[in-house]
Amino acid sequence: MARGAMPETASSQACARDGAVEGAGATLRALMPESAAAAASSPVPGGFTRARFFWPMPVCIDRGDGPFVWDLDGHRHIDCLLGFGTMILGHRHPAVISAVQRQLARGTHFGATTNPERELAETILANVPGGERIVFLNSGTEATLAAVRVARAATGRVKIAKFEGGWHGWHDYLLHSFMRHAGPERQPEAVPESLGIPTAMGEVIVSLPFNHPAAFDLIRQHANDLAGVIFEGVQGSAGGLAADAEWLMQLQQTCRQAGVIFICDEVITGFRLGPGGIAGKLGLEPDLTTLGKAIGGGFPVGALAGRTDLLDLIEPNAGGDRVLLAGTFSANPVTMVAGKAQLDALLDDPVAFELLDALGERMRCGLTEAMSDAGVAGAVAGVGSLWGLHLGVEGPLRSVRSPAPNGDPTGDRLLAGYLLGEGVLMAAPVHLGFLSTCHTEHLVDEVIDAHGRALAKMKADGILG
Ligand code: PLP
């Protein structure tokens, strides 16, 4: 047999699966002809700037309200994507809409500061552990980029460590070892996740094993060159993989002892797992915290918060001896008022986080049961109002290395397509679900039932064994 050739049975199974995948695409296109036509005629690669998340075809959304969105063909979907986690109150929350309308009447962008910037800053810093100062940016990607620069400036060291499976946005410094990994688990190699990243970047990135004590030794080994360690307490884009609380405490202690800046990426978890994010939940005190998503009320946003001595390195009129950050739209007043209105409504609701956590728990239990009822192998991960469903693996899931060997990435990707046919909007390939305060137990049960039907159809179509 030629190198790389499959045994006949495996190759005919793969062909049958390819056929089933094509069939699933055709079914979706027939169900959503307007969406399919919009994608097909768009000059944007793949039909949509973020098309890689929607497969076999991107759905075109017309409008949203509360926990629902409607596509161009008029189908209503329970929204478990929620603008990649931003819409924690659901769509068109009245407080957010009226704050935005008031600001629209006053002007949309000035470049100079506004009161809404200070007001949102105060609300965030009152809740984020270790947050003494804050700067606003336009995305989570910019926030982590800023964190890297500040950590380097503060320490005079150049390397940044990140964990395998961690997603911190798409800039060159941290776009490594997210879905791919290489080397032994105790000493991973940094693998770029995109063409176009200079190989030299690999020399300034230290890849660490998630939820693994070997990470502490690696931090100590690199300490002389290591500026910062960036981590997610729950690796959202890896499908909701949670770090052990004790391991995170040790991580913090190791960073402190090594004089390495401890950077908590709360772009997903901030104001979702509680007012203080994962750090508040577990009693961590990061040196720097990156934020995004929920703090913008549905508008583009990022922020870097942390210790005064670190944030004060940033000097807007910087020459080369200070940290320079910029951004035409940073601290845009429409974003600031929307974020403030969203956070106020969330924080004023005494049961919001309890409700979100309870709904998430109901979802995780229900989905585990739905997979078992459908006779499909898989595991559900996640914390609070986040969950990730991983087909073809056994739990508990501790890192991207643990689900990888038997996982079913094609199945994971297609599940989102099948769910669309059942009235549930989610993204793929990362099957990460989000809930909002306007989701209810009834809607959670509907999502679970939709998974049951989708999994049964995937089996019948030969996509799942
Ligand atoms: N950090 C984390 C943990 C994220 O999940 C994301 C995006 O999903 C980012 C950073 C990047 O944020 P953005 O997509 O706003 O650039």
Coordinates of N, CA, C and O in Angstrom, one line a residue, residues 26 76 79-80 98 128 131 138 143 168 181 195 200 214 235 238 260 270-271 305 321 340 368 388-390 438 452:
A26 N -26.4 20.6 1.0 CA -27.5 20.7 0.0 C -28.8 20.9 0.8 O -29.7 21.8 0.4
R76 N -36.9 31.4 12.6 CA -36.5 31.9 14.0 C -35.5 30.9 14.6 O -35.8 29.7 14.5
D79 N -30.9 31.8 19.9 CA -29.5 32.2 19.7 C -28.6 31.8 20.8 O -28.6 32.3 21.9
C80 N -27.7 30.8 20.5 CA -26.7 30.4 21.4 C -25.3 30.8 21.0 O -24.3 30.3 21.5
S98 N -31.9 52.4 24.5 CA -32.1 53.8 24.7 C -30.8 54.6 25.1 O -30.7 55.7 24.7
V128 N -13.4 44.3 38.6 CA -12.4 43.4 38.1 C -11.2 43.3 39.2 O -10.6 44.3 39.5
G131 N -7.9 45.4 39.2 CA -8.1 46.5 38.3 C -8.1 47.8 38.9 O -9.0 48.3 39.6
N138 N -10.4 48.4 20.7 CA -11.6 48.1 19.8 C -11.9 46.6 19.7 O -12.9 46.3 19.1
A143 N -6.7 44.1 22.9 CA -6.4 44.1 24.3 C -5.3 43.2 24.6 O -4.4 43.5 25.4
H168 N -6.4 34.0 21.9 CA -6.3 35.4 22.5 C -6.4 36.4 21.3 O -5.9 37.5 21.4
H181 N -1.1 21.2 17.8 CA 0.0 21.2 18.8 C 1.1 20.2 18.4 O 0.8 19.4 17.5
L195 N -0.9 30.9 7.9 CA 0.1 31.3 7.0 C 0.3 32.8 7.3 O -0.6 33.5 7.8
A200 N 10.0 33.8 13.0 CA 10.7 34.4 14.1 C 9.8 34.6 15.4 O 10.3 34.6 16.5
A214 N 3.6 20.6 34.6 CA 4.9 20.9 33.8 C 5.0 22.4 33.4 O 6.1 22.9 33.2
Q235 N -11.0 27.9 28.8 CA -10.6 28.0 27.4 C -11.8 28.0 26.5 O -12.3 26.9 26.2
A238 N -11.6 26.6 22.8 CA -11.2 25.2 22.8 C -12.5 24.4 23.2 O -12.4 23.2 23.3
V260 N 7.2 37.3 36.7 CA 6.6 37.3 35.3 C 5.1 37.8 35.5 O 4.4 37.5 36.4
G270 N -15.2 37.5 31.4 CA -15.4 38.8 32.1 C -16.9 39.2 32.1 O -17.5 39.2 31.0
F271 N -17.5 39.4 33.2 CA -18.9 39.8 33.4 C -19.8 38.7 32.8 O -20.9 38.9 32.5
A305 N -7.0 46.2 31.7 CA -7.1 46.7 33.1 C -6.0 46.1 33.9 O -5.4 45.0 33.5
D321 N 10.3 56.0 24.8 CA 10.6 55.5 26.2 C 9.3 55.2 27.0 O 9.4 55.0 28.2
K340 N -21.8 50.4 29.2 CA -22.2 50.8 30.6 C -23.7 50.4 30.9 O -24.0 49.9 31.9
T368 N -25.6 16.1 27.8 CA -24.9 14.8 28.1 C -25.9 13.7 27.9 O -25.6 12.6 27.3
G388 N -19.4 23.5 25.9 CA -18.8 23.1 24.6 C -19.1 21.6 24.5 O -18.9 20.8 25.5
L389 N -19.6 21.2 23.3 CA -19.9 19.8 23.1 C -18.9 19.2 22.2 O -18.6 19.8 21.2
H390 N -18.3 18.1 22.6 CA -17.2 17.5 21.9 C -17.6 16.1 21.5 O -17.7 15.2 22.3
C438 N -32.0 36.4 29.0 CA -33.3 36.2 28.6 C -33.6 34.8 28.1 O -34.7 34.5 27.6
G452 N -30.9 16.6 20.3 CA -31.3 15.2 20.2 C -31.7 14.9 18.7 O -31.2 13.9 18.1

